[in-house]
Each structure stands twice: as C-alpha cells, then as structure tokens.
C-alpha atoms as a PDB file:
ATOM      1  CA  MET A   1     -78.365  66.875   6.633  1.00  0.00           C
ATOM      2  CA  THR A   2     -76.273  64.421   7.846  1.00  0.00           C
ATOM      3  CA  ALA A   3     -72.929  65.220   9.110  1.00  0.00           C
ATOM      4  CA  HIS A   4     -70.498  66.029   6.465  1.00  0.00           C
ATOM      5  CA  ASP A   5     -67.224  64.657   5.463  1.00  0.00           C
ATOM      6  CA  SER A   6     -65.138  66.717   7.830  1.00  0.00           C
ATOM      7  CA  PRO A   7     -65.584  67.851  11.422  1.00  0.00           C
ATOM      8  CA  GLY A   8     -64.829  71.500  10.675  1.00  0.00           C
ATOM      9  CA  PRO A   9     -67.151  74.033   9.044  1.00  0.00           C
ATOM     10  CA  ALA A  10     -66.646  75.125   5.463  1.00  0.00           C
ATOM     11  CA  SER A  11     -64.823  78.342   6.236  1.00  0.00           C
ATOM     12  CA  GLY A  12     -61.505  80.044   5.655  1.00  0.00           C
ATOM     13  CA  HIS A  13     -62.091  81.347   2.145  1.00  0.00           C
ATOM     14  CA  ASP A  14     -59.584  83.811   0.805  1.00  0.00           C
ATOM     15  CA  GLY A  15     -61.883  86.467  -0.548  1.00  0.00           C
ATOM     16  CA  GLY A  16     -65.187  85.808   1.173  1.00  0.00           C
ATOM     17  CA  MET A  17     -67.867  83.206   0.673  1.00  0.00           C
ATOM     18  CA  PRO A  18     -68.226  81.367  -2.659  1.00  0.00           C
ATOM     19  CA  ALA A  19     -70.589  82.962  -5.131  1.00  0.00           C
ATOM     20  CA  ALA A  20     -74.005  81.409  -5.410  1.00  0.00           C
ATOM     21  CA  GLU A  21     -74.397  79.307  -8.556  1.00  0.00           C
ATOM     22  CA  GLY A  22     -75.658  81.413 -11.409  1.00  0.00           C
ATOM     23  CA  ARG A  23     -74.288  84.736 -10.115  1.00  0.00           C
ATOM     24  CA  ASP A  24     -71.081  86.607 -10.743  1.00  0.00           C
ATOM     25  CA  PRO A  25     -70.170  88.913  -7.840  1.00  0.00           C
ATOM     26  CA  VAL A  26     -67.555  90.754  -9.891  1.00  0.00           C
ATOM     27  CA  THR A  27     -69.370  91.581 -13.112  1.00  0.00           C
ATOM     28  CA  GLY A  28     -72.926  91.522 -11.810  1.00  0.00           C
ATOM     29  CA  TYR A  29     -73.895  88.950 -14.445  1.00  0.00           C
ATOM     30  CA  ASP A  30     -77.570  88.000 -14.120  1.00  0.00           C
ATOM     31  CA  SER A  31     -78.332  84.392 -15.061  1.00  0.00           C
ATOM     32  CA  ARG A  32     -82.018  85.237 -15.487  1.00  0.00           C
ATOM     33  CA  GLY A  33     -81.250  86.673 -18.894  1.00  0.00           C
ATOM     34  CA  ALA A  34     -80.812  83.217 -20.428  1.00  0.00           C
ATOM     35  CA  VAL A  35     -83.832  80.983 -20.840  1.00  0.00           C
ATOM     36  CA  THR A  36     -81.775  77.857 -20.182  1.00  0.00           C
ATOM     37  CA  GLY A  37     -80.082  79.242 -17.074  1.00  0.00           C
ATOM     38  CA  HIS A  38     -76.633  78.799 -18.635  1.00  0.00           C
ATOM     39  CA  ASP A  39     -73.946  81.451 -18.408  1.00  0.00           C
ATOM     40  CA  SER A  40     -73.985  83.411 -21.667  1.00  0.00           C
ATOM     41  CA  ARG A  41     -70.328  84.276 -21.434  1.00  0.00           C
ATOM     42  CA  VAL A  42     -68.254  82.274 -23.932  1.00  0.00           C
ATOM     43  CA  PRO A  43     -65.440  80.286 -22.291  1.00  0.00           C
ATOM     44  CA  VAL A  44     -62.036  80.394 -23.915  1.00  0.00           C
ATOM     45  CA  ALA A  45     -60.368  76.998 -24.144  1.00  0.00           C
ATOM     46  CA  GLY A  46     -57.199  76.704 -22.097  1.00  0.00           C
ATOM     47  CA  ARG A  47     -57.979  79.584 -19.764  1.00  0.00           C
ATOM     48  CA  GLU A  48     -58.485  78.774 -16.107  1.00  0.00           C
ATOM     49  CA  ASP A  49     -60.641  81.880 -15.615  1.00  0.00           C
ATOM     50  CA  ALA A  50     -63.231  80.320 -17.925  1.00  0.00           C
ATOM     51  CA  ALA A  51     -63.604  77.364 -15.534  1.00  0.00           C
ATOM     52  CA  THR A  52     -65.865  76.966 -12.518  1.00  0.00           C
ATOM     53  CA  LEU A  53     -65.649  74.707  -9.492  1.00  0.00           C
ATOM     54  CA  THR A  54     -69.095  74.177  -8.009  1.00  0.00           C
ATOM     55  CA  GLY A  55     -69.763  72.518  -4.684  1.00  0.00           C
ATOM     56  CA  VAL A  56     -73.112  70.794  -5.136  1.00  0.00           C
ATOM     57  CA  GLY A  57     -75.116  69.626  -2.153  1.00  0.00           C
ATOM     58  CA  VAL A  58     -76.794  66.300  -2.953  1.00  0.00           C
ATOM     59  CA  GLY A  59     -78.836  65.822   0.206  1.00  0.00           C
ATOM     60  CA  PRO A  60     -78.525  63.316   3.046  1.00  0.00           C
ATOM     61  CA  GLY A  61     -78.492  60.161   0.946  1.00  0.00           C
ATOM     62  CA  ASP A  62     -81.791  59.726  -0.874  1.00  0.00           C
ATOM     63  CA  PRO A  63     -81.217  60.322  -4.627  1.00  0.00           C
ATOM     64  CA  GLU A  64     -84.723  61.819  -4.866  1.00  0.00           C
ATOM     65  CA  LEU A  65     -83.695  64.709  -2.608  1.00  0.00           C
ATOM     66  CA  LEU A  66     -81.455  66.385  -5.175  1.00  0.00           C
ATOM     67  CA  THR A  67     -82.650  69.804  -6.274  1.00  0.00           C
ATOM     68  CA  LEU A  68     -83.475  70.398  -9.922  1.00  0.00           C
ATOM     69  CA  ARG A  69     -80.463  72.697 -10.196  1.00  0.00           C
ATOM     70  CA  ALA A  70     -78.154  70.063  -8.726  1.00  0.00           C
ATOM     71  CA  ALA A  71     -79.432  67.425 -11.158  1.00  0.00           C
ATOM     72  CA  ARG A  72     -78.994  69.771 -14.125  1.00  0.00           C
ATOM     73  CA  LEU A  73     -75.458  70.771 -13.229  1.00  0.00           C
ATOM     74  CA  LEU A  74     -74.445  67.166 -12.615  1.00  0.00           C
ATOM     75  CA  ALA A  75     -75.740  66.238 -16.057  1.00  0.00           C
ATOM     76  CA  GLU A  76     -73.880  69.132 -17.708  1.00  0.00           C
ATOM     77  CA  ALA A  77     -70.548  68.836 -15.866  1.00  0.00           C
ATOM     78  CA  ASP A  78     -67.284  67.913 -17.561  1.00  0.00           C
ATOM     79  CA  VAL A  79     -66.005  66.251 -14.395  1.00  0.00           C
ATOM     80  CA  VAL A  80     -67.757  65.328 -11.133  1.00  0.00           C
ATOM     81  CA  PHE A  81     -65.519  64.672  -8.147  1.00  0.00           C
ATOM     82  CA  VAL A  82     -66.777  62.764  -5.111  1.00  0.00           C
ATOM     83  CA  PRO A  83     -65.055  62.206  -1.754  1.00  0.00           C
ATOM     84  CA  VAL A  84     -63.753  58.804  -0.752  1.00  0.00           C
ATOM     85  CA  LEU A  85     -61.899  57.644   2.352  1.00  0.00           C
ATOM     86  CA  ASP A  86     -58.187  57.786   1.552  1.00  0.00           C
ATOM     87  CA  ARG A  87     -57.548  54.337   3.021  1.00  0.00           C
ATOM     88  CA  LEU A  88     -59.962  52.859   0.469  1.00  0.00           C
ATOM     89  CA  ALA A  89     -58.947  54.948  -2.528  1.00  0.00           C
ATOM     90  CA  ALA A  90     -56.502  52.391  -3.913  1.00  0.00           C
ATOM     91  CA  ASP A  91     -59.113  49.630  -3.791  1.00  0.00           C
ATOM     92  CA  GLY A  92     -60.923  49.603  -7.105  1.00  0.00           C
ATOM     93  CA  ASP A  93     -63.606  47.362  -5.633  1.00  0.00           C
ATOM     94  CA  ALA A  94     -64.288  49.627  -2.637  1.00  0.00           C
ATOM     95  CA  PRO A  95     -67.976  50.478  -2.289  1.00  0.00           C
ATOM     96  CA  PRO A  96     -68.994  54.004  -3.287  1.00  0.00           C
ATOM     97  CA  GLY A  97     -69.348  56.677  -0.636  1.00  0.00           C
ATOM     98  CA  ARG A  98     -72.696  58.261   0.059  1.00  0.00           C
ATOM     99  CA  ALA A  99     -72.196  61.204  -2.322  1.00  0.00           C
ATOM    100  CA  GLU A 100     -71.056  58.912  -5.123  1.00  0.00           C
ATOM    101  CA  ALA A 101     -73.993  56.557  -4.655  1.00  0.00           C
ATOM    102  CA  THR A 102     -76.395  59.491  -4.656  1.00  0.00           C
ATOM    103  CA  VAL A 103     -75.174  61.033  -7.928  1.00  0.00           C
ATOM    104  CA  ALA A 104     -74.559  57.774  -9.803  1.00  0.00           C
ATOM    105  CA  ALA A 105     -77.888  58.015 -11.614  1.00  0.00           C
ATOM    106  CA  HIS A 106     -77.052  61.492 -12.898  1.00  0.00           C
ATOM    107  CA  VAL A 107     -73.407  61.100 -13.978  1.00  0.00           C
ATOM    108  CA  THR A 108     -71.884  58.742 -16.535  1.00  0.00           C
ATOM    109  CA  PRO A 109     -68.981  56.694 -15.111  1.00  0.00           C
ATOM    110  CA  GLY A 110     -66.442  58.344 -17.409  1.00  0.00           C
ATOM    111  CA  ARG A 111     -67.084  61.744 -15.829  1.00  0.00           C
ATOM    112  CA  LEU A 112     -66.987  60.558 -12.211  1.00  0.00           C
ATOM    113  CA  ARG A 113     -63.730  60.711 -10.257  1.00  0.00           C
ATOM    114  CA  ARG A 114     -62.954  59.957  -6.626  1.00  0.00           C
ATOM    115  CA  LEU A 115     -60.989  62.366  -4.436  1.00  0.00           C
ATOM    116  CA  PRO A 116     -59.374  60.753  -1.370  1.00  0.00           C
ATOM    117  CA  PHE A 117     -59.787  62.570   1.956  1.00  0.00           C
ATOM    118  CA  ALA A 118     -58.832  61.672   5.518  1.00  0.00           C
ATOM    119  CA  LEU A 119     -62.495  61.475   6.464  1.00  0.00           C
ATOM    120  CA  ASP A 120     -61.939  59.414   9.612  1.00  0.00           C
ATOM    121  CA  ASP A 121     -58.992  61.407  10.982  1.00  0.00           C
ATOM    122  CA  ARG A 122     -59.966  62.749  14.405  1.00  0.00           C
ATOM    123  CA  GLY A 123     -56.657  64.446  15.156  1.00  0.00           C
ATOM    124  CA  GLY A 124     -57.470  67.912  13.834  1.00  0.00           C
ATOM    125  CA  VAL A 125     -55.266  69.381  11.106  1.00  0.00           C
ATOM    126  CA  THR A 126     -52.880  66.440  10.797  1.00  0.00           C
ATOM    127  CA  ALA A 127     -50.240  65.869   8.143  1.00  0.00           C
ATOM    128  CA  ARG A 128     -52.428  63.139   6.652  1.00  0.00           C
ATOM    129  CA  ARG A 129     -55.403  65.491   6.399  1.00  0.00           C
ATOM    130  CA  GLU A 130     -53.404  68.370   4.895  1.00  0.00           C
ATOM    131  CA  ARG A 131     -51.786  66.029   2.380  1.00  0.00           C
ATOM    132  CA  ALA A 132     -55.229  64.848   1.273  1.00  0.00           C
ATOM    133  CA  TRP A 133     -56.478  68.430   0.936  1.00  0.00           C
ATOM    134  CA  ASP A 134     -53.437  69.399  -1.155  1.00  0.00           C
ATOM    135  CA  ASP A 135     -53.652  66.323  -3.382  1.00  0.00           C
ATOM    136  CA  ALA A 136     -57.367  66.898  -3.977  1.00  0.00           C
ATOM    137  CA  ALA A 137     -56.798  70.534  -4.968  1.00  0.00           C
ATOM    138  CA  ARG A 138     -54.078  69.467  -7.400  1.00  0.00           C
ATOM    139  CA  ALA A 139     -56.418  66.890  -8.945  1.00  0.00           C
ATOM    140  CA  VAL A 140     -58.994  69.609  -9.599  1.00  0.00           C
ATOM    141  CA  ALA A 141     -56.312  71.924 -10.994  1.00  0.00           C
ATOM    142  CA  ASP A 142     -55.126  69.130 -13.306  1.00  0.00           C
ATOM    143  CA  ALA A 143     -58.674  68.651 -14.566  1.00  0.00           C
ATOM    144  CA  VAL A 144     -58.928  72.369 -15.348  1.00  0.00           C
ATOM    145  CA  ASP A 145     -55.526  72.324 -17.051  1.00  0.00           C
ATOM    146  CA  GLY A 146     -56.749  69.366 -19.091  1.00  0.00           C
ATOM    147  CA  GLY A 147     -59.661  71.375 -20.469  1.00  0.00           C
ATOM    148  CA  ALA A 148     -62.494  70.795 -17.981  1.00  0.00           C
ATOM    149  CA  ARG A 149     -64.584  73.927 -17.620  1.00  0.00           C
ATOM    150  CA  ALA A 150     -67.552  72.777 -15.543  1.00  0.00           C
ATOM    151  CA  VAL A 151     -66.086  70.979 -12.533  1.00  0.00           C
ATOM    152  CA  ILE A 152     -68.296  69.775  -9.694  1.00  0.00           C
ATOM    153  CA  PHE A 153     -67.590  68.446  -6.229  1.00  0.00           C
ATOM    154  CA  ALA A 154     -70.622  66.530  -4.979  1.00  0.00           C
ATOM    155  CA  THR A 155     -71.052  66.575  -1.209  1.00  0.00           C
ATOM    156  CA  ILE A 156     -73.761  65.127   0.980  1.00  0.00           C
ATOM    157  CA  GLY A 157     -76.018  67.646   2.661  1.00  0.00           C
ATOM    158  CA  ASP A 158     -75.070  71.235   1.886  1.00  0.00           C
ATOM    159  CA  PRO A 159     -71.601  72.407   0.741  1.00  0.00           C
ATOM    160  CA  ASN A 160     -71.615  75.269   3.257  1.00  0.00           C
ATOM    161  CA  VAL A 161     -72.526  73.198   6.316  1.00  0.00           C
ATOM    162  CA  TYR A 162     -69.731  71.094   7.848  1.00  0.00           C
ATOM    163  CA  SER A 163     -68.490  70.139   4.404  1.00  0.00           C
ATOM    164  CA  THR A 164     -65.103  69.170   3.002  1.00  0.00           C
ATOM    165  CA  PHE A 165     -65.807  71.447   0.058  1.00  0.00           C
ATOM    166  CA  GLY A 166     -64.597  74.572   1.859  1.00  0.00           C
ATOM    167  CA  TYR A 167     -61.120  73.105   2.315  1.00  0.00           C
ATOM    168  CA  LEU A 168     -61.019  71.936  -1.300  1.00  0.00           C
ATOM    169  CA  ALA A 169     -62.121  75.343  -2.580  1.00  0.00           C
ATOM    170  CA  GLN A 170     -59.415  77.094  -0.576  1.00  0.00           C
ATOM    171  CA  GLY A 171     -56.747  74.830  -2.069  1.00  0.00           C
ATOM    172  CA  VAL A 172     -57.994  75.307  -5.624  1.00  0.00           C
ATOM    173  CA  ARG A 173     -58.074  79.091  -5.194  1.00  0.00           C
ATOM    174  CA  ALA A 174     -54.430  79.017  -4.139  1.00  0.00           C
ATOM    175  CA  LEU A 175     -53.378  76.923  -7.147  1.00  0.00           C
ATOM    176  CA  ARG A 176     -55.654  78.413  -9.806  1.00  0.00           C
ATOM    177  CA  PRO A 177     -56.897  81.869  -8.752  1.00  0.00           C
ATOM    178  CA  GLY A 178     -58.822  82.312 -11.997  1.00  0.00           C
ATOM    179  CA  VAL A 179     -61.198  79.440 -11.320  1.00  0.00           C
ATOM    180  CA  GLU A 180     -64.558  80.730 -10.140  1.00  0.00           C
ATOM    181  CA  VAL A 181     -65.906  78.946  -7.063  1.00  0.00           C
ATOM    182  CA  ARG A 182     -69.646  78.538  -6.615  1.00  0.00           C
ATOM    183  CA  THR A 183     -71.997  76.505  -4.441  1.00  0.00           C
ATOM    184  CA  VAL A 184     -75.428  74.992  -4.884  1.00  0.00           C
ATOM    185  CA  PRO A 185     -77.360  74.393  -1.651  1.00  0.00           C
ATOM    186  CA  GLY A 186     -78.532  70.945  -0.706  1.00  0.00           C
ATOM    187  CA  ILE A 187     -81.136  69.507   1.652  1.00  0.00           C
ATOM    188  CA  THR A 188     -79.608  68.870   5.049  1.00  0.00           C
ATOM    189  CA  ALA A 189     -79.990  65.882   7.344  1.00  0.00           C
ATOM    190  CA  MET A 190     -81.764  67.948   9.972  1.00  0.00           C
ATOM    191  CA  GLN A 191     -84.369  69.005   7.410  1.00  0.00           C
ATOM    192  CA  ASP A 192     -84.863  65.434   6.281  1.00  0.00           C
ATOM    193  CA  LEU A 193     -85.133  64.150   9.847  1.00  0.00           C
ATOM    194  CA  ALA A 194     -87.623  66.875  10.775  1.00  0.00           C
ATOM    195  CA  ALA A 195     -89.772  66.009   7.759  1.00  0.00           C
ATOM    196  CA  ARG A 196     -89.610  62.263   8.327  1.00  0.00           C
ATOM    197  CA  SER A 197     -90.367  62.482  12.047  1.00  0.00           C
ATOM    198  CA  GLY A 198     -93.026  65.203  11.818  1.00  0.00           C
ATOM    199  CA  VAL A 199     -91.131  67.472  14.239  1.00  0.00           C
ATOM    200  CA  PRO A 200     -90.872  71.177  13.237  1.00  0.00           C
ATOM    201  CA  LEU A 201     -87.356  72.533  13.588  1.00  0.00           C
ATOM    202  CA  CYS A 202     -88.381  75.964  14.844  1.00  0.00           C
ATOM    203  CA  GLU A 203     -91.471  78.068  15.394  1.00  0.00           C
ATOM    204  CA  GLY A 204     -92.102  81.731  16.125  1.00  0.00           C
ATOM    205  CA  ARG A 205     -89.221  83.234  18.102  1.00  0.00           C
ATOM    206  CA  GLU A 206     -87.419  79.954  18.757  1.00  0.00           C
ATOM    207  CA  PRO A 207     -83.727  79.788  17.886  1.00  0.00           C
ATOM    208  CA  LEU A 208     -82.266  76.774  16.115  1.00  0.00           C
ATOM    209  CA  THR A 209     -78.852  75.500  17.203  1.00  0.00           C
ATOM    210  CA  LEU A 210     -76.843  73.122  15.018  1.00  0.00           C
ATOM    211  CA  LEU A 211     -73.615  71.749  16.440  1.00  0.00           C
ATOM    212  CA  PRO A 212     -71.239  68.816  16.007  1.00  0.00           C
ATOM    213  CA  ALA A 213     -71.031  66.484  19.004  1.00  0.00           C
ATOM    214  CA  THR A 214     -67.290  66.464  18.398  1.00  0.00           C
ATOM    215  CA  ALA A 215     -67.221  70.027  19.816  1.00  0.00           C
ATOM    216  CA  GLY A 216     -67.773  68.639  23.311  1.00  0.00           C
ATOM    217  CA  LEU A 217     -70.521  68.054  25.825  1.00  0.00           C
ATOM    218  CA  ALA A 218     -70.459  71.552  27.352  1.00  0.00           C
ATOM    219  CA  LEU A 219     -71.631  73.161  24.120  1.00  0.00           C
ATOM    220  CA  PHE A 220     -74.444  70.639  23.789  1.00  0.00           C
ATOM    221  CA  ALA A 221     -75.523  71.141  27.413  1.00  0.00           C
ATOM    222  CA  ASP A 222     -75.598  74.930  27.023  1.00  0.00           C
ATOM    223  CA  ALA A 223     -77.714  74.659  23.879  1.00  0.00           C
ATOM    224  CA  LEU A 224     -80.181  72.300  25.592  1.00  0.00           C
ATOM    225  CA  ALA A 225     -80.606  74.789  28.422  1.00  0.00           C
ATOM    226  CA  GLY A 226     -81.765  77.423  25.937  1.00  0.00           C
ATOM    227  CA  PRO A 227     -85.260  78.040  24.551  1.00  0.00           C
ATOM    228  CA  GLY A 228     -84.926  76.489  21.110  1.00  0.00           C
ATOM    229  CA  THR A 229     -84.396  73.316  19.122  1.00  0.00           C
ATOM    230  CA  VAL A 230     -80.984  71.633  19.215  1.00  0.00           C
ATOM    231  CA  VAL A 231     -79.571  69.429  16.457  1.00  0.00           C
ATOM    232  CA  ALA A 232     -76.364  67.464  16.968  1.00  0.00           C
ATOM    233  CA  TYR A 233     -74.377  65.840  14.192  1.00  0.00           C
ATOM    234  CA  LYS A 234     -71.574  63.266  14.487  1.00  0.00           C
ATOM    235  CA  GLY A 235     -72.744  61.917  17.828  1.00  0.00           C
ATOM    236  CA  TRP A 236     -71.653  58.351  17.274  1.00  0.00           C
ATOM    237  CA  ARG A 237     -68.757  58.129  19.744  1.00  0.00           C
ATOM    238  CA  ARG A 238     -70.347  60.546  22.229  1.00  0.00           C
ATOM    239  CA  HIS A 239     -73.839  59.077  22.099  1.00  0.00           C
ATOM    240  CA  ALA A 240     -73.837  57.836  25.706  1.00  0.00           C
ATOM    241  CA  GLU A 241     -72.781  61.288  26.953  1.00  0.00           C
ATOM    242  CA  LEU A 242     -75.458  62.991  24.889  1.00  0.00           C
ATOM    243  CA  VAL A 243     -78.146  60.642  26.184  1.00  0.00           C
ATOM    244  CA  ALA A 244     -77.053  61.233  29.779  1.00  0.00           C
ATOM    245  CA  GLU A 245     -77.291  65.006  29.288  1.00  0.00           C
ATOM    246  CA  LEU A 246     -80.709  64.701  27.657  1.00  0.00           C
ATOM    247  CA  ARG A 247     -81.915  62.714  30.645  1.00  0.00           C
ATOM    248  CA  ARG A 248     -80.386  65.175  33.126  1.00  0.00           C
ATOM    249  CA  GLN A 249     -82.190  68.121  31.518  1.00  0.00           C
ATOM    250  CA  GLY A 250     -85.485  66.285  31.032  1.00  0.00           C
ATOM    251  CA  ARG A 251     -85.287  66.391  27.227  1.00  0.00           C
ATOM    252  CA  LEU A 252     -84.876  62.685  26.451  1.00  0.00           C
ATOM    253  CA  VAL A 253     -88.541  61.883  25.887  1.00  0.00           C
ATOM    254  CA  ASP A 254     -88.899  64.353  22.991  1.00  0.00           C
ATOM    255  CA  ALA A 255     -85.589  63.628  21.240  1.00  0.00           C
ATOM    256  CA  VAL A 256     -85.510  61.959  17.813  1.00  0.00           C
ATOM    257  CA  LEU A 257     -82.559  60.041  16.368  1.00  0.00           C
ATOM    258  CA  GLY A 258     -81.885  59.441  12.687  1.00  0.00           C
ATOM    259  CA  ARG A 259     -79.334  56.839  11.571  1.00  0.00           C
ATOM    260  CA  GLY A 260     -78.282  56.291   7.976  1.00  0.00           C
ATOM    261  CA  LEU A 261     -80.894  58.648   6.548  1.00  0.00           C
ATOM    262  CA  GLY A 262     -81.771  57.807   2.965  1.00  0.00           C
ATOM    263  CA  LEU A 263     -79.874  54.520   3.012  1.00  0.00           C
ATOM    264  CA  PRO A 264     -81.064  50.916   3.197  1.00  0.00           C
ATOM    265  CA  GLY A 265     -81.514  50.011   6.841  1.00  0.00           C
ATOM    266  CA  GLU A 266     -82.077  53.582   8.007  1.00  0.00           C
ATOM    267  CA  ARG A 267     -83.644  54.015  11.444  1.00  0.00           C
ATOM    268  CA  ILE A 268     -85.677  56.955  12.690  1.00  0.00           C
ATOM    269  CA  GLY A 269     -87.227  57.043  16.129  1.00  0.00           C
ATOM    270  CA  PRO A 270     -86.869  57.914  19.817  1.00  0.00           C
ATOM    271  CA  VAL A 271     -83.563  57.814  21.636  1.00  0.00           C
ATOM    272  CA  THR A 272     -83.482  54.569  23.581  1.00  0.00           C
ATOM    273  CA  ASP A 273     -80.268  52.740  24.327  1.00  0.00           C
ATOM    274  CA  PRO A 274     -77.249  54.911  25.195  1.00  0.00           C
ATOM    275  CA  ALA A 275     -75.032  51.995  24.206  1.00  0.00           C
ATOM    276  CA  ASP A 276     -76.304  52.022  20.611  1.00  0.00           C
ATOM    277  CA  ASP A 277     -73.575  51.613  18.029  1.00  0.00           C
ATOM    278  CA  LEU A 278     -74.303  54.592  15.784  1.00  0.00           C
ATOM    279  CA  PRO A 279     -72.885  55.349  12.351  1.00  0.00           C
ATOM    280  CA  TYR A 280     -70.754  58.479  12.026  1.00  0.00           C
ATOM    281  CA  LEU A 281     -73.482  60.126   9.983  1.00  0.00           C
ATOM    282  CA  SER A 282     -76.197  60.186  12.608  1.00  0.00           C
ATOM    283  CA  THR A 283     -78.457  63.096  13.519  1.00  0.00           C
ATOM    284  CA  LEU A 284     -79.988  63.913  16.889  1.00  0.00           C
ATOM    285  CA  LEU A 285     -82.965  66.300  16.945  1.00  0.00           C
ATOM    286  CA  VAL A 286     -84.165  67.767  20.253  1.00  0.00           C
ATOM    287  CA  PRO A 287     -87.217  69.987  19.682  1.00  0.00           C
ATOM    288  CA  ALA A 288     -87.895  73.110  21.703  1.00  0.00           C
ATOM    289  CA  ARG A 289     -90.351  72.817  24.571  1.00  0.00           C
ATOM    290  CA  ARG A 290     -93.797  73.771  23.274  1.00  0.00           C
ATOM    291  CA  ASP A 291     -96.825  73.904  25.555  1.00  0.00           C
ATOM    292  CA  ARG A 292     -99.467  75.240  23.164  1.00  0.00           C
ATOM    293  CA  ARG A 293    -100.018  76.138  19.517  1.00  0.00           C
ATOM    294  CA  GLY A 294     -98.414  79.453  18.617  1.00  0.00           C
ATOM    295  CA  GLY A 295     -96.946  79.811  22.091  1.00  0.00           C
ATOM    296  CA  LYS A 296     -93.654  81.175  20.740  1.00  0.00           C
ATOM    297  CA  LEU A 297     -95.117  83.873  18.474  1.00  0.00           C
END
C-alpha cells in the first residue's frame, strides 16, 4: 500500500471502528442471506439512516488490484467521492489523483466527485487541514440530503491504514449521525511491493512493523533493531536519513524500494542513491534477517 493521503492513521471514531461492509453491528443483519450480497432492508427516501458511507480501498494504483467487492460497490454507488489536493481543486484541467485514476474505469463521470483535502500540509492539524475536513464532510452530508443512499469514498491502499477516510467519517458522523459508516479493505502498497519483489513480509514468529517515516528516525531505528520486517511509508523527504540508518545497522543490502507503484514509470529495486528524489507515495521494505528455511518457526 502506498502511503495514504494523510500522515495520521484512520482513528478517532466516535463509537468504535466502522462496520465491515455487508454487516450491521446493531441489528446483526447477515448479508449472506441475499444471493446478490445486497442489503435486504428497504431504504426510505429522504432518511439519512437509510444511507451508507463506505470507505473503499482501491489498492496502490494498479486498476487490476481492486477487489471484486470494491468493483461491485463502485458500480452500484450513487456518488463516488475521490480526494484531490485542495490547491488544484479549482482547476478543472488538473490531472486526476491516484484514487480517481484507479476507479475511472468503474464509475461514470456523472457519479464521480472530487473532495479537496490539504494532502501536502505537513504542519499537523492546521486550520487549512481542518477546514478541508469540515468542507468534505459537508459535501457528503449534502449528497445524502440530496437523496444519495450509497455513497463511497475511494482511497488508495486500505481505508483503515493511514487514510484520510477516518477523518472524513468522523466529520460525517457528527453532521449526520444516522448515516452508517462502513469500510471495504484494499490491497496495500507493502503487499504489492512484497509480491512484485519476491520478498515475503513475514514468516513464522517474525513481527511486521509498518510506520510512516514522518514519525521520525528514532522509531525507524528501533524497528530495524528488532527481529522482524520493517516497512516505511512516506520516506521521500527523509530518504537520506533512512538510507544512513540502514547502512549503520547493516540492513541496506536487503532493502527494497518501490516508487510510484502501479503507475507509469514505477521503479522497484534495491536502495541505491540516498539523494534520490522520491515521490511522496514511496514504500521501503526491509525484510527480517533469515539464515535458513523455516528458521523462525
């Protein structure tokens, strides 16, 4: 999974984690009862509690890495929202973001809408970022008020891993408590990079540590000193520091770097130049030390 749209994890929900798509934690509804997989409850027009907001993970960038469930829900949705950098939102000719480009084959243009976010804001919870979160939540609420019942937010990777969706869901819950929030998992950048490079993420008793490079070098160094695999997202501006730490701990030779996974011009290979100009959505995979087959069982 590549890094997601925001540096923070998708947390802070009011009443716990979002329900998995196809389940109702309140009524115990079982989606297996319907052959088509659709919810058999009949929505009532004009009622917000008949609407759902689903965060759909669409993978790291390759349109072929959507799950069957994600493709079905995209095709059935009334509205599909996708994130866009707020500075580009007013430009009608701005190129589509990665999520938008990924779902374009599954969604007709009339159902696709862009939601501006402060995706490049590195100042934490700034006024610009909070304003974007609030405006996005209101846009979803307006869609529900306008009659949309199946609302989707498409996010690269997985909606519960470093995704903007968690912040959007929290805002929508505050504005329209009756809207049910669900998520559909997506293939992550670390899974794609592991598959493409032929490097298993974890074996036997090995732990797997995923962290954003934006959290600082100390966290990365501590993880490298442990017994398992380490994956770092968002290493673009800290790449030289990460490479230096890999070299210091003798882990550089095994590390694999993925840049622009699933996009034209992607690059997958060993970590070479610490001065490389990386895209924001880059993934660094450092496999656990393994001396023999099954050595960690």
